PDB file of C-alpha atoms and ligand atoms in Angstrom:
ATOM      1  CA  UNK A 148       0.000   0.000   0.000  1.00  0.00           C
ATOM      2  CA  UNK A 149       1.592   3.315  -0.956  1.00  0.00           C
ATOM      3  CA  UNK A 150      -0.673   5.792   0.804  1.00  0.00           C
ATOM      4  CA  UNK A 151      -3.761   6.245   2.864  1.00  0.00           C
ATOM      5  CA  UNK A 152      -3.406   9.788   4.119  1.00  0.00           C
ATOM      6  CA  UNK A 153      -1.007  11.548   1.763  1.00  0.00           C
ATOM      7  CA  UNK A 154      -2.151  15.019   0.735  1.00  0.00           C
ATOM      8  CA  UNK A 155      -2.004  14.354  -2.966  1.00  0.00           C
ATOM      9  CA  UNK A 156      -3.320  11.613  -5.187  1.00  0.00           C
ATOM     10  CA  UNK A 157      -0.938  12.523  -8.015  1.00  0.00           C
ATOM     11  CA  UNK A 158       1.779   9.895  -7.395  1.00  0.00           C
ATOM     12  CA  UNK A 159      -0.690   7.020  -7.315  1.00  0.00           C
ATOM     13  CA  UNK A 160      -2.401   8.244 -10.494  1.00  0.00           C
ATOM     14  CA  UNK A 161       0.929   8.436 -12.291  1.00  0.00           C
ATOM     15  CA  UNK A 162       1.892   4.956 -11.185  1.00  0.00           C
ATOM     16  CA  UNK A 163      -1.455   3.553 -12.387  1.00  0.00           C
ATOM     17  CA  UNK A 164      -1.171   5.301 -15.778  1.00  0.00           C
ATOM     18  CA  UNK A 165       2.317   3.916 -16.202  1.00  0.00           C
ATOM     19  CA  UNK A 166       1.141   0.383 -15.389  1.00  0.00           C
ATOM     20  CA  UNK A 167      -1.880   0.665 -17.686  1.00  0.00           C
ATOM     21  CA  UNK A 168       0.360   1.974 -20.479  1.00  0.00           C
ATOM     22  CA  UNK A 169       2.361  -1.239 -20.304  1.00  0.00           C
ATOM     23  CA  UNK A 170      -0.735  -3.474 -20.503  1.00  0.00           C
ATOM     24  CA  UNK A 171      -1.602  -4.745 -23.973  1.00  0.00           C
ATOM     25  CA  UNK A 172      -5.167  -5.565 -24.996  1.00  0.00           C
ATOM     26  CA  UNK A 173      -7.757  -2.977 -24.146  1.00  0.00           C
ATOM     27  CA  UNK A 174     -11.108  -4.309 -25.376  1.00  0.00           C
ATOM     28  CA  UNK A 175     -13.187  -2.747 -28.156  1.00  0.00           C
ATOM     29  CA  UNK A 176     -15.098   0.544 -28.313  1.00  0.00           C
ATOM     30  CA  UNK A 177     -18.892   0.211 -28.458  1.00  0.00           C
ATOM     31  CA  UNK A 178     -20.040   0.011 -32.053  1.00  0.00           C
ATOM     32  CA  UNK A 179     -23.810  -0.245 -31.696  1.00  0.00           C
ATOM     33  CA  UNK A 180     -23.832   3.564 -31.663  1.00  0.00           C
ATOM     34  CA  UNK A 181     -21.699   4.324 -34.749  1.00  0.00           C
ATOM     35  CA  UNK A 182     -20.604   7.700 -33.417  1.00  0.00           C
ATOM     36  CA  UNK A 183     -18.825   5.969 -30.492  1.00  0.00           C
ATOM     37  CA  UNK A 184     -16.944   3.405 -32.570  1.00  0.00           C
ATOM     38  CA  UNK A 185     -14.262   5.799 -33.790  1.00  0.00           C
ATOM     39  CA  UNK A 186     -12.525   6.362 -30.432  1.00  0.00           C
ATOM     40  CA  UNK A 187      -8.957   5.070 -29.934  1.00  0.00           C
ATOM     41  CA  UNK A 188      -9.104   2.130 -27.477  1.00  0.00           C
ATOM     42  CA  UNK A 189      -5.693   3.092 -26.132  1.00  0.00           C
ATOM     43  CA  UNK A 190      -6.841   6.490 -24.860  1.00  0.00           C
ATOM     44  CA  UNK A 191      -6.707   6.587 -21.055  1.00  0.00           C
ATOM     45  CA  UNK A 192      -7.438   9.263 -18.468  1.00  0.00           C
ATOM     46  CA  UNK A 193      -8.134   9.253 -14.753  1.00  0.00           C
ATOM     47  CA  UNK A 194      -9.092  11.949 -12.244  1.00  0.00           C
ATOM     48  CA  UNK A 195      -9.623  12.061  -8.479  1.00  0.00           C
ATOM     49  CA  UNK A 196     -11.534  14.891  -6.809  1.00  0.00           C
ATOM     50  CA  UNK A 197     -11.468  15.609  -3.105  1.00  0.00           C
ATOM     51  CA  UNK A 198     -14.621  16.837  -1.345  1.00  0.00           C
ATOM     52  CA  UNK A 199     -13.286  20.424  -1.310  1.00  0.00           C
ATOM     53  CA  UNK A 200     -13.044  20.429  -5.127  1.00  0.00           C
ATOM     54  CA  UNK A 201      -9.302  19.813  -5.445  1.00  0.00           C
ATOM     55  CA  UNK A 202      -8.820  17.607  -8.489  1.00  0.00           C
ATOM     56  CA  UNK A 203      -5.865  15.511  -9.622  1.00  0.00           C
ATOM     57  CA  UNK A 204      -5.486  13.803 -12.981  1.00  0.00           C
ATOM     58  CA  UNK A 205      -3.348  11.868 -15.379  1.00  0.00           C
ATOM     59  CA  UNK A 206      -3.317  10.994 -19.084  1.00  0.00           C
ATOM     60  CA  UNK A 207      -6.373  12.115 -21.083  1.00  0.00           C
ATOM     61  CA  UNK A 208      -8.158  13.369 -17.956  1.00  0.00           C
ATOM     62  CA  UNK A 209      -9.287  16.610 -19.574  1.00  0.00           C
ATOM     63  CA  UNK A 210     -10.390  14.991 -22.847  1.00  0.00           C
ATOM     64  CA  UNK A 211     -14.203  15.074 -23.308  1.00  0.00           C
ATOM     65  CA  UNK A 212     -15.901  11.718 -23.969  1.00  0.00           C
ATOM     66  CA  UNK A 213     -19.473  10.438 -24.254  1.00  0.00           C
ATOM     67  CA  UNK A 214     -20.831   9.990 -20.730  1.00  0.00           C
ATOM     68  CA  UNK A 215     -23.676   7.644 -21.753  1.00  0.00           C
ATOM     69  CA  UNK A 216     -25.030   5.603 -18.827  1.00  0.00           C
ATOM     70  CA  UNK A 217     -22.968   7.473 -16.248  1.00  0.00           C
ATOM     71  CA  UNK A 218     -25.669  10.161 -16.507  1.00  0.00           C
ATOM     72  CA  UNK A 219     -28.138   7.694 -14.957  1.00  0.00           C
ATOM     73  CA  UNK A 220     -26.604   8.416 -11.549  1.00  0.00           C
ATOM     74  CA  UNK A 221     -27.298  12.135 -11.872  1.00  0.00           C
ATOM     75  CA  UNK A 222     -30.867  11.844 -13.152  1.00  0.00           C
ATOM     76  CA  UNK A 223     -31.565   9.397 -10.323  1.00  0.00           C
ATOM     77  CA  UNK A 224     -30.202  11.884  -7.775  1.00  0.00           C
ATOM     78  CA  UNK A 225     -32.136  14.798  -9.294  1.00  0.00           C
ATOM     79  CA  UNK A 226     -35.405  12.887  -9.328  1.00  0.00           C
ATOM     80  CA  UNK A 227     -34.948  11.340  -5.881  1.00  0.00           C
ATOM     81  CA  UNK A 228     -34.271  14.826  -4.526  1.00  0.00           C
ATOM     82  CA  UNK A 229     -37.663  15.929  -5.857  1.00  0.00           C
ATOM     83  CA  UNK A 230     -39.985  13.028  -5.287  1.00  0.00           C
ATOM     84  CA  UNK A 231     -38.316  10.958  -2.555  1.00  0.00           C
ATOM     85  CA  UNK A 232     -39.391   7.376  -1.884  1.00  0.00           C
ATOM     86  CA  UNK A 233     -42.361   7.444  -4.271  1.00  0.00           C
ATOM     87  CA  UNK A 234     -39.830   6.807  -7.046  1.00  0.00           C
ATOM     88  CA  UNK A 235     -39.192   3.325  -5.675  1.00  0.00           C
ATOM     89  CA  UNK A 236     -42.809   2.362  -6.423  1.00  0.00           C
ATOM     90  CA  UNK A 237     -41.941   2.710 -10.118  1.00  0.00           C
ATOM     91  CA  UNK A 238     -38.444   1.245 -10.281  1.00  0.00           C
ATOM     92  CA  UNK A 239     -36.763  -1.403  -8.134  1.00  0.00           C
ATOM     93  CA  UNK A 240     -33.278  -1.578  -6.657  1.00  0.00           C
ATOM     94  CA  UNK A 241     -32.130  -5.139  -7.219  1.00  0.00           C
ATOM     95  CA  UNK A 242     -29.456  -6.278  -9.668  1.00  0.00           C
ATOM     96  CA  UNK A 243     -31.024  -7.613 -12.838  1.00  0.00           C
ATOM     97  CA  UNK A 244     -28.494 -10.245 -13.878  1.00  0.00           C
ATOM     98  CA  UNK A 245     -29.488  -9.381 -17.462  1.00  0.00           C
ATOM     99  CA  UNK A 246     -27.893  -7.138 -20.104  1.00  0.00           C
ATOM    100  CA  UNK A 247     -28.548  -3.401 -19.724  1.00  0.00           C
ATOM    101  CA  UNK A 248     -31.032  -3.273 -22.586  1.00  0.00           C
ATOM    102  CA  UNK A 249     -32.908  -6.505 -21.856  1.00  0.00           C
ATOM    103  CA  UNK A 250     -36.670  -6.740 -22.332  1.00  0.00           C
ATOM    104  CA  UNK A 251     -37.417 -10.167 -20.833  1.00  0.00           C
ATOM    105  CA  UNK A 252     -37.651  -9.376 -17.115  1.00  0.00           C
ATOM    106  CA  UNK A 253     -40.041  -6.479 -17.683  1.00  0.00           C
ATOM    107  CA  UNK A 254     -42.939  -8.698 -18.668  1.00  0.00           C
ATOM    108  CA  UNK A 255     -42.557 -11.016 -15.670  1.00  0.00           C
ATOM    109  CA  UNK A 256     -42.388  -8.007 -13.388  1.00  0.00           C
ATOM    110  CA  UNK A 257     -45.325  -6.054 -14.819  1.00  0.00           C
ATOM    111  CA  UNK A 258     -43.401  -3.167 -16.344  1.00  0.00           C
ATOM    112  CA  UNK A 259     -41.472  -2.259 -13.143  1.00  0.00           C
ATOM    113  CA  UNK A 260     -37.757  -2.287 -14.047  1.00  0.00           C
ATOM    114  CA  UNK A 261     -35.342  -4.009 -11.680  1.00  0.00           C
ATOM    115  CA  UNK A 262     -33.179  -0.945 -10.997  1.00  0.00           C
ATOM    116  CA  UNK A 263     -32.531   2.637 -12.181  1.00  0.00           C
ATOM    117  CA  UNK A 264     -29.315   1.762 -14.029  1.00  0.00           C
ATOM    118  CA  UNK A 265     -30.582  -0.697 -16.623  1.00  0.00           C
ATOM    119  CA  UNK A 266     -32.041   1.164 -19.576  1.00  0.00           C
ATOM    120  CA  UNK A 267     -35.662   0.431 -18.645  1.00  0.00           C
ATOM    121  CA  UNK A 268     -35.125   1.834 -15.151  1.00  0.00           C
ATOM    122  CA  UNK A 269     -33.288   4.881 -16.454  1.00  0.00           C
ATOM    123  CA  UNK A 270     -36.143   5.583 -18.866  1.00  0.00           C
ATOM    124  CA  UNK A 271     -38.584   5.561 -15.929  1.00  0.00           C
ATOM    125  CA  UNK A 272     -36.360   7.936 -13.932  1.00  0.00           C
ATOM    126  CA  UNK A 273     -35.957  10.335 -16.872  1.00  0.00           C
ATOM    127  CA  UNK A 274     -39.704  10.209 -17.497  1.00  0.00           C
ATOM    128  CA  UNK A 275     -40.425  11.167 -13.894  1.00  0.00           C
ATOM    129  CA  UNK A 276     -37.783  13.909 -13.927  1.00  0.00           C
ATOM    130  CA  UNK A 277     -39.309  15.179 -17.173  1.00  0.00           C
ATOM    131  CA  UNK A 278     -42.744  15.377 -15.520  1.00  0.00           C
ATOM    132  CA  UNK A 279     -41.317  17.306 -12.592  1.00  0.00           C
ATOM    133  CA  UNK A 280     -39.067  19.726 -14.504  1.00  0.00           C
ATOM    134  CA  UNK A 281     -40.431  19.986 -18.070  1.00  0.00           C
ATOM    135  CA  UNK A 282     -36.900  19.390 -19.457  1.00  0.00           C
ATOM    136  CA  UNK A 283     -35.033  16.562 -17.773  1.00  0.00           C
ATOM    137  CA  UNK A 284     -31.978  16.748 -20.037  1.00  0.00           C
ATOM    138  CA  UNK A 285     -31.560  20.487 -19.440  1.00  0.00           C
ATOM    139  CA  UNK A 286     -31.898  19.915 -15.699  1.00  0.00           C
ATOM    140  CA  UNK A 287     -29.160  17.282 -15.895  1.00  0.00           C
ATOM    141  CA  UNK A 288     -26.871  19.488 -17.997  1.00  0.00           C
ATOM    142  CA  UNK A 289     -27.322  22.456 -15.666  1.00  0.00           C
ATOM    143  CA  UNK A 290     -26.439  20.311 -12.665  1.00  0.00           C
ATOM    144  CA  UNK A 291     -23.331  18.884 -14.343  1.00  0.00           C
ATOM    145  CA  UNK A 292     -22.149  22.326 -15.448  1.00  0.00           C
ATOM    146  CA  UNK A 293     -22.525  23.764 -11.965  1.00  0.00           C
ATOM    147  CA  UNK A 294     -20.949  20.893 -10.045  1.00  0.00           C
ATOM    148  CA  UNK A 295     -18.023  20.525 -12.473  1.00  0.00           C
ATOM    149  CA  UNK A 296     -17.515  24.325 -12.691  1.00  0.00           C
ATOM    150  CA  UNK A 297     -17.468  23.843 -16.474  1.00  0.00           C
ATOM    151  CA  UNK A 298     -20.101  25.962 -18.270  1.00  0.00           C
ATOM    152  CA  UNK A 299     -18.983  24.513 -21.625  1.00  0.00           C
ATOM    153  CA  UNK A 300     -20.373  21.024 -21.010  1.00  0.00           C
ATOM    154  CA  UNK A 301     -22.954  20.189 -23.654  1.00  0.00           C
ATOM    155  CA  UNK A 302     -24.935  17.565 -25.509  1.00  0.00           C
ATOM    156  CA  UNK A 303     -23.334  15.941 -28.567  1.00  0.00           C
ATOM    157  CA  UNK A 304     -25.979  16.223 -31.264  1.00  0.00           C
ATOM    158  CA  UNK A 305     -24.267  13.675 -33.508  1.00  0.00           C
ATOM    159  CA  UNK A 306     -24.270  11.035 -30.750  1.00  0.00           C
ATOM    160  CA  UNK A 307     -27.889  11.793 -29.828  1.00  0.00           C
ATOM    161  CA  UNK A 308     -28.936  11.487 -33.488  1.00  0.00           C
ATOM    162  CA  UNK A 309     -26.958   8.266 -33.849  1.00  0.00           C
ATOM    163  CA  UNK A 310     -28.703   6.808 -30.791  1.00  0.00           C
ATOM    164  CA  UNK A 311     -32.048   7.885 -32.135  1.00  0.00           C
ATOM    165  CA  UNK A 312     -31.360   6.212 -35.459  1.00  0.00           C
ATOM    166  CA  UNK A 313     -30.403   2.971 -33.672  1.00  0.00           C
ATOM    167  CA  UNK A 314     -32.846   3.294 -30.779  1.00  0.00           C
ATOM    168  CA  UNK A 315     -35.407   0.600 -31.565  1.00  0.00           C
ATOM    169  CA  UNK A 316     -34.715  -1.335 -28.398  1.00  0.00           C
ATOM    170  CA  UNK A 317     -35.011   1.693 -26.122  1.00  0.00           C
ATOM    171  CA  UNK A 318     -38.212   2.617 -27.948  1.00  0.00           C
ATOM    172  CA  UNK A 319     -39.515  -0.921 -27.367  1.00  0.00           C
ATOM    173  CA  UNK A 320     -38.699  -0.691 -23.650  1.00  0.00           C
ATOM    174  CA  UNK A 321     -40.459   2.665 -23.338  1.00  0.00           C
ATOM    175  CA  UNK A 322     -43.578   1.561 -25.205  1.00  0.00           C
ATOM    176  CA  UNK A 323     -43.737  -1.674 -23.243  1.00  0.00           C
ATOM    177  CA  UNK A 324     -43.592   0.142 -19.906  1.00  0.00           C
ATOM    178  CA  UNK A 325     -46.129   2.684 -21.154  1.00  0.00           C
ATOM    179  CA  UNK A 326     -48.497  -0.235 -21.739  1.00  0.00           C
ATOM    180  CA  UNK A 327     -48.233  -0.967 -17.996  1.00  0.00           C
ATOM    181  CA  UNK A 328     -48.884   2.675 -17.115  1.00  0.00           C
ATOM    182  CA  UNK A 329     -45.311   3.199 -15.871  1.00  0.00           C
ATOM    183  CA  UNK A 330     -44.456   6.044 -18.297  1.00  0.00           C
ATOM    184  CA  UNK A 331     -46.217   9.436 -18.045  1.00  0.00           C
ATOM    185  CA  UNK A 332     -44.888  11.364 -21.047  1.00  0.00           C
ATOM    186  CA  UNK A 333     -45.389  10.589 -24.746  1.00  0.00           C
ATOM    187  CA  UNK A 334     -42.755   8.015 -25.718  1.00  0.00           C
ATOM    188  CA  UNK A 335     -41.156  10.211 -28.459  1.00  0.00           C
ATOM    189  CA  UNK A 336     -40.699  13.029 -25.909  1.00  0.00           C
ATOM    190  CA  UNK A 337     -39.140  10.639 -23.419  1.00  0.00           C
ATOM    191  CA  UNK A 338     -36.782   9.108 -25.990  1.00  0.00           C
ATOM    192  CA  UNK A 339     -35.614  12.537 -27.128  1.00  0.00           C
ATOM    193  CA  UNK A 340     -34.842  13.430 -23.516  1.00  0.00           C
ATOM    194  CA  UNK A 341     -33.098  10.120 -22.862  1.00  0.00           C
ATOM    195  CA  UNK A 342     -30.918  10.244 -25.991  1.00  0.00           C
ATOM    196  CA  UNK A 343     -29.867  13.807 -25.244  1.00  0.00           C
ATOM    197  CA  UNK A 344     -29.096  12.787 -21.661  1.00  0.00           C
ATOM    198  CA  UNK A 345     -26.835   9.947 -22.843  1.00  0.00           C
ATOM    199  CA  UNK A 346     -25.074  12.239 -25.331  1.00  0.00           C
ATOM    200  CA  UNK A 347     -23.618  14.646 -22.748  1.00  0.00           C
ATOM    201  CA  UNK A 348     -19.887  14.976 -23.314  1.00  0.00           C
ATOM    202  CA  UNK A 349     -17.590  15.545 -20.323  1.00  0.00           C
ATOM    203  CA  UNK A 350     -14.061  14.768 -19.146  1.00  0.00           C
ATOM    204  CA  UNK A 351     -12.772  12.725 -16.227  1.00  0.00           C
ATOM    205  CA  UNK A 352     -12.100  15.987 -14.356  1.00  0.00           C
ATOM    206  CA  UNK A 353     -15.678  17.188 -14.966  1.00  0.00           C
ATOM    207  CA  UNK A 354     -17.267  13.915 -13.847  1.00  0.00           C
ATOM    208  CA  UNK A 355     -15.055  13.381 -10.788  1.00  0.00           C
ATOM    209  CA  UNK A 356     -16.096  16.859  -9.609  1.00  0.00           C
ATOM    210  CA  UNK A 357     -19.772  16.403 -10.532  1.00  0.00           C
ATOM    211  CA  UNK A 358     -19.940  13.164  -8.533  1.00  0.00           C
ATOM    212  CA  UNK A 359     -18.655  14.944  -5.416  1.00  0.00           C
ATOM    213  CA  UNK A 360     -22.090  15.187  -3.793  1.00  0.00           C
ATOM    214  CA  UNK A 361     -22.001  11.408  -3.289  1.00  0.00           C
ATOM    215  CA  UNK A 362     -18.715  11.647  -1.353  1.00  0.00           C
ATOM    216  CA  UNK A 363     -20.112  14.619   0.613  1.00  0.00           C
ATOM    217  CA  UNK A 364     -23.127  12.581   1.761  1.00  0.00           C
ATOM    218  CA  UNK A 365     -25.604  14.493  -0.413  1.00  0.00           C
ATOM    219  CA  UNK A 366     -24.154  18.024  -0.219  1.00  0.00           C
ATOM    220  CA  UNK A 367     -23.489  19.977  -3.443  1.00  0.00           C
ATOM    221  CA  UNK A 368     -20.299  21.867  -4.272  1.00  0.00           C
ATOM    222  CA  UNK A 369     -21.765  25.162  -2.996  1.00  0.00           C
ATOM    223  CA  UNK A 370     -22.662  23.635   0.385  1.00  0.00           C
ATOM    224  CA  UNK A 371     -26.402  23.316  -0.280  1.00  0.00           C
ATOM    225  CA  UNK A 372     -27.993  19.928   0.238  1.00  0.00           C
ATOM    226  CA  UNK A 373     -29.303  17.939  -2.758  1.00  0.00           C
ATOM    227  CA  UNK A 374     -29.992  14.653  -0.952  1.00  0.00           C
ATOM    228  CA  UNK A 375     -30.249  13.532   2.639  1.00  0.00           C
ATOM    229  CA  UNK A 376     -27.224  11.520   3.738  1.00  0.00           C
ATOM    230  CA  UNK A 377     -29.492   8.508   3.786  1.00  0.00           C
ATOM    231  CA  UNK A 378     -30.465   9.080   0.115  1.00  0.00           C
ATOM    232  CA  UNK A 379     -26.792   9.512  -0.830  1.00  0.00           C
ATOM    233  CA  UNK A 380     -26.080   6.197   0.876  1.00  0.00           C
ATOM    234  CA  UNK A 381     -28.942   4.614  -1.079  1.00  0.00           C
ATOM    235  CA  UNK A 382     -27.549   5.808  -4.418  1.00  0.00           C
ATOM    236  CA  UNK A 383     -24.047   4.616  -3.526  1.00  0.00           C
ATOM    237  CA  UNK A 384     -25.520   1.234  -2.575  1.00  0.00           C
ATOM    238  CA  UNK A 385     -27.417   0.902  -5.857  1.00  0.00           C
ATOM    239  CA  UNK A 386     -24.241   1.859  -7.741  1.00  0.00           C
ATOM    240  CA  UNK A 387     -22.363  -0.858  -5.894  1.00  0.00           C
ATOM    241  CA  UNK A 388     -24.946  -3.551  -6.639  1.00  0.00           C
ATOM    242  CA  UNK A 389     -26.184  -2.475 -10.099  1.00  0.00           C
ATOM    243  CA  UNK A 390     -23.786   0.140 -11.525  1.00  0.00           C
ATOM    244  CA  UNK A 391     -21.625  -1.902 -13.879  1.00  0.00           C
ATOM    245  CA  UNK A 392     -24.131  -3.843 -15.983  1.00  0.00           C
ATOM    246  CA  UNK A 393     -24.257  -7.549 -15.176  1.00  0.00           C
ATOM    247  CA  UNK A 394     -20.681  -7.477 -13.915  1.00  0.00           C
ATOM    248  CA  UNK A 395     -21.456  -5.593 -10.660  1.00  0.00           C
ATOM    249  CA  UNK A 396     -20.378  -8.569  -8.557  1.00  0.00           C
ATOM    250  CA  UNK A 397     -17.023  -8.721 -10.304  1.00  0.00           C
ATOM    251  CA  UNK A 398     -16.597  -4.931 -10.016  1.00  0.00           C
ATOM    252  CA  UNK A 399     -17.349  -5.039  -6.261  1.00  0.00           C
ATOM    253  CA  UNK A 400     -14.902  -7.933  -5.915  1.00  0.00           C
ATOM    254  CA  UNK A 401     -12.101  -6.182  -7.775  1.00  0.00           C
ATOM    255  CA  UNK A 402     -12.664  -2.517  -6.902  1.00  0.00           C
ATOM    256  CA  UNK A 403     -14.785  -2.469  -3.745  1.00  0.00           C
ATOM    257  CA  UNK A 404     -16.393   0.913  -4.458  1.00  0.00           C
ATOM    258  CA  UNK A 405     -19.769   2.182  -5.670  1.00  0.00           C
ATOM    259  CA  UNK A 406     -19.300   2.734  -9.405  1.00  0.00           C
ATOM    260  CA  UNK A 407     -21.210   3.462 -12.602  1.00  0.00           C
ATOM    261  CA  UNK A 408     -19.966   2.751 -16.090  1.00  0.00           C
ATOM    262  CA  UNK A 409     -21.094   3.836 -19.532  1.00  0.00           C
ATOM    263  CA  UNK A 410     -20.517   2.424 -22.999  1.00  0.00           C
ATOM    264  CA  UNK A 411     -18.448   5.505 -23.885  1.00  0.00           C
ATOM    265  CA  UNK A 412     -15.747   3.873 -21.724  1.00  0.00           C
ATOM    266  CA  UNK A 413     -16.090   6.070 -18.628  1.00  0.00           C
ATOM    267  CA  UNK A 414     -16.557   4.863 -15.053  1.00  0.00           C
ATOM    268  CA  UNK A 415     -17.244   7.032 -11.982  1.00  0.00           C
ATOM    269  CA  UNK A 416     -16.581   5.724  -8.474  1.00  0.00           C
ATOM    270  CA  UNK A 417     -17.078   7.036  -4.945  1.00  0.00           C
ATOM    271  CA  UNK A 418     -15.067   6.693  -1.742  1.00  0.00           C
ATOM    272  CA  UNK A 419     -17.690   8.145   0.655  1.00  0.00           C
ATOM    273  CA  UNK A 420     -16.269  10.953   2.785  1.00  0.00           C
ATOM    274  CA  UNK A 421     -12.944  10.853   0.997  1.00  0.00           C
ATOM    275  CA  UNK A 422     -12.961  11.344  -2.791  1.00  0.00           C
ATOM    276  CA  UNK A 423     -14.599  10.644  -6.126  1.00  0.00           C
ATOM    277  CA  UNK A 424     -12.961   9.177  -9.217  1.00  0.00           C
ATOM    278  CA  UNK A 425     -13.540   9.063 -12.925  1.00  0.00           C
ATOM    279  CA  UNK A 426     -11.564   6.939 -15.340  1.00  0.00           C
ATOM    280  CA  UNK A 427     -11.962   6.751 -19.112  1.00  0.00           C
ATOM    281  CA  UNK A 428     -10.695   4.372 -21.763  1.00  0.00           C
ATOM    282  CA  UNK A 429     -12.996   3.467 -24.675  1.00  0.00           C
ATOM    283  CA  UNK A 430     -12.121  -0.243 -25.074  1.00  0.00           C
ATOM    284  CA  UNK A 431     -14.900  -2.312 -23.460  1.00  0.00           C
ATOM    285  CA  UNK A 432     -15.115  -5.902 -22.254  1.00  0.00           C
ATOM    286  CA  UNK A 433     -17.984  -8.170 -23.328  1.00  0.00           C
ATOM    287  CA  UNK A 434     -20.214  -6.844 -20.521  1.00  0.00           C
ATOM    288  CA  UNK A 435     -19.758  -3.211 -21.622  1.00  0.00           C
ATOM    289  CA  UNK A 436     -17.286  -2.005 -18.972  1.00  0.00           C
ATOM    290  CA  UNK A 437     -14.007  -0.260 -19.834  1.00  0.00           C
ATOM    291  CA  UNK A 438     -11.203  -2.820 -19.605  1.00  0.00           C
ATOM    292  CA  UNK A 439      -8.478  -0.339 -18.628  1.00  0.00           C
ATOM    293  CA  UNK A 440     -10.969   1.608 -16.494  1.00  0.00           C
ATOM    294  CA  UNK A 441     -11.807  -1.338 -14.243  1.00  0.00           C
ATOM    295  CA  UNK A 442      -8.127  -2.315 -14.069  1.00  0.00           C
ATOM    296  CA  UNK A 443      -7.153   1.245 -13.047  1.00  0.00           C
ATOM    297  CA  UNK A 444      -9.790   1.405 -10.295  1.00  0.00           C
ATOM    298  CA  UNK A 445      -8.727  -2.046  -9.103  1.00  0.00           C
ATOM    299  CA  UNK A 446      -5.143  -0.762  -8.826  1.00  0.00           C
ATOM    300  CA  UNK A 447      -6.293   2.451  -7.110  1.00  0.00           C
ATOM    301  CA  UNK A 448      -8.075   0.676  -4.275  1.00  0.00           C
ATOM    302  CA  UNK A 449      -5.285  -1.886  -3.955  1.00  0.00           C
ATOM    303  CA  UNK A 450      -2.535   0.746  -3.809  1.00  0.00           C
ATOM    304  CA  UNK A 451      -4.341   3.180  -1.505  1.00  0.00           C
ATOM    305  CA  UNK A 452      -6.509   0.899   0.625  1.00  0.00           C
ATOM    306  CA  UNK A 453      -9.384   3.304  -0.075  1.00  0.00           C
ATOM    307  CA  UNK A 454     -12.351   1.001  -0.582  1.00  0.00           C
ATOM    308  CA  UNK A 455     -15.592   0.695   1.367  1.00  0.00           C
ATOM    309  CA  UNK A 456     -14.453  -2.706   2.674  1.00  0.00           C
TER     310      UNK A 456
HETATM  311  N1  LIG B 563     -27.377   5.443 -24.626  1.00  0.00           N
HETATM  312  C1  LIG B 563     -27.117   4.119 -24.318  1.00  0.00           C
HETATM  313  C2  LIG B 563     -28.302   3.229 -24.582  1.00  0.00           C
HETATM  314  O1  LIG B 563     -29.348   3.435 -24.027  1.00  0.00           O
HETATM  315  C3  LIG B 563     -26.609   3.981 -22.916  1.00  0.00           C
HETATM  316  C4  LIG B 563     -25.796   2.819 -22.913  1.00  0.00           C
HETATM  317  C5  LIG B 563     -24.887   2.700 -21.754  1.00  0.00           C
HETATM  318  O2  LIG B 563     -23.970   3.488 -21.568  1.00  0.00           O
HETATM  319  O3  LIG B 563     -25.115   1.740 -20.994  1.00  0.00           O
HETATM  320  O4  LIG B 563     -28.197   2.324 -25.361  1.00  0.00           O
END
């Protein structure tokens, strides 16, 4: 273990980047959204943010990438902050054991998705946030801009259009849940919101900072409270059990932190009370998680001893 209380995370980040740089074989970028397929699988960046907003980074840590499913954490937080426990009547909080875009479980379970991080669950959360705000994607973007202190964060229209053009499965999920009365807004409105949400582009530095409220037990960067500490704990727990597709058990085993991945190759992770992390490398494993990203987080918790276990 090289540090548990050192003032700076920079040496450990540099050691991890050096180790990752020597590791061949990095998986393959997602190609089901053509706009994502062009990224170099050898790109790698990692950032750590402390609760006071100090941020450390290495490699491509300021390079913007497609956040994709990482945004599901933020829409969940924004909706939970507004409606509280009523949300859990519309979406569960158990791992699904199925791929992120699976339809099968929904019919057995009467249109109530297993958790907010599979696509069906995220569609329900975005739908409810849309009802409460009138523009869920704008609400998300505003939150990310404020927490990351980066007013330039934006949607990527090309990625959103690409998702729309290849969005039959998400459309099927939304229509299916609408048939059970678990979607309030017109499906085309919801899909537009969801695709824009997934298209937000941000860097490791931006996302490590934006995730800070989960390390600060629900408190935003300006000191105001978004969530109760109990709600922040709940989100961290759902990230731990459901945040990395159907490999959440393996992620908990290797990394030991709440985390959420996206098919753009990013992963955010939280050490409650201590720091937040974001790592990015576009090459994915067969479950959809960044190969170098999981390896880097594994090394981080091993080298620092900073895990929840
Ligand atoms: N926009 C993606 C989809 O719904 C999100 C995928 C992901 O990152 O898990 O297909």
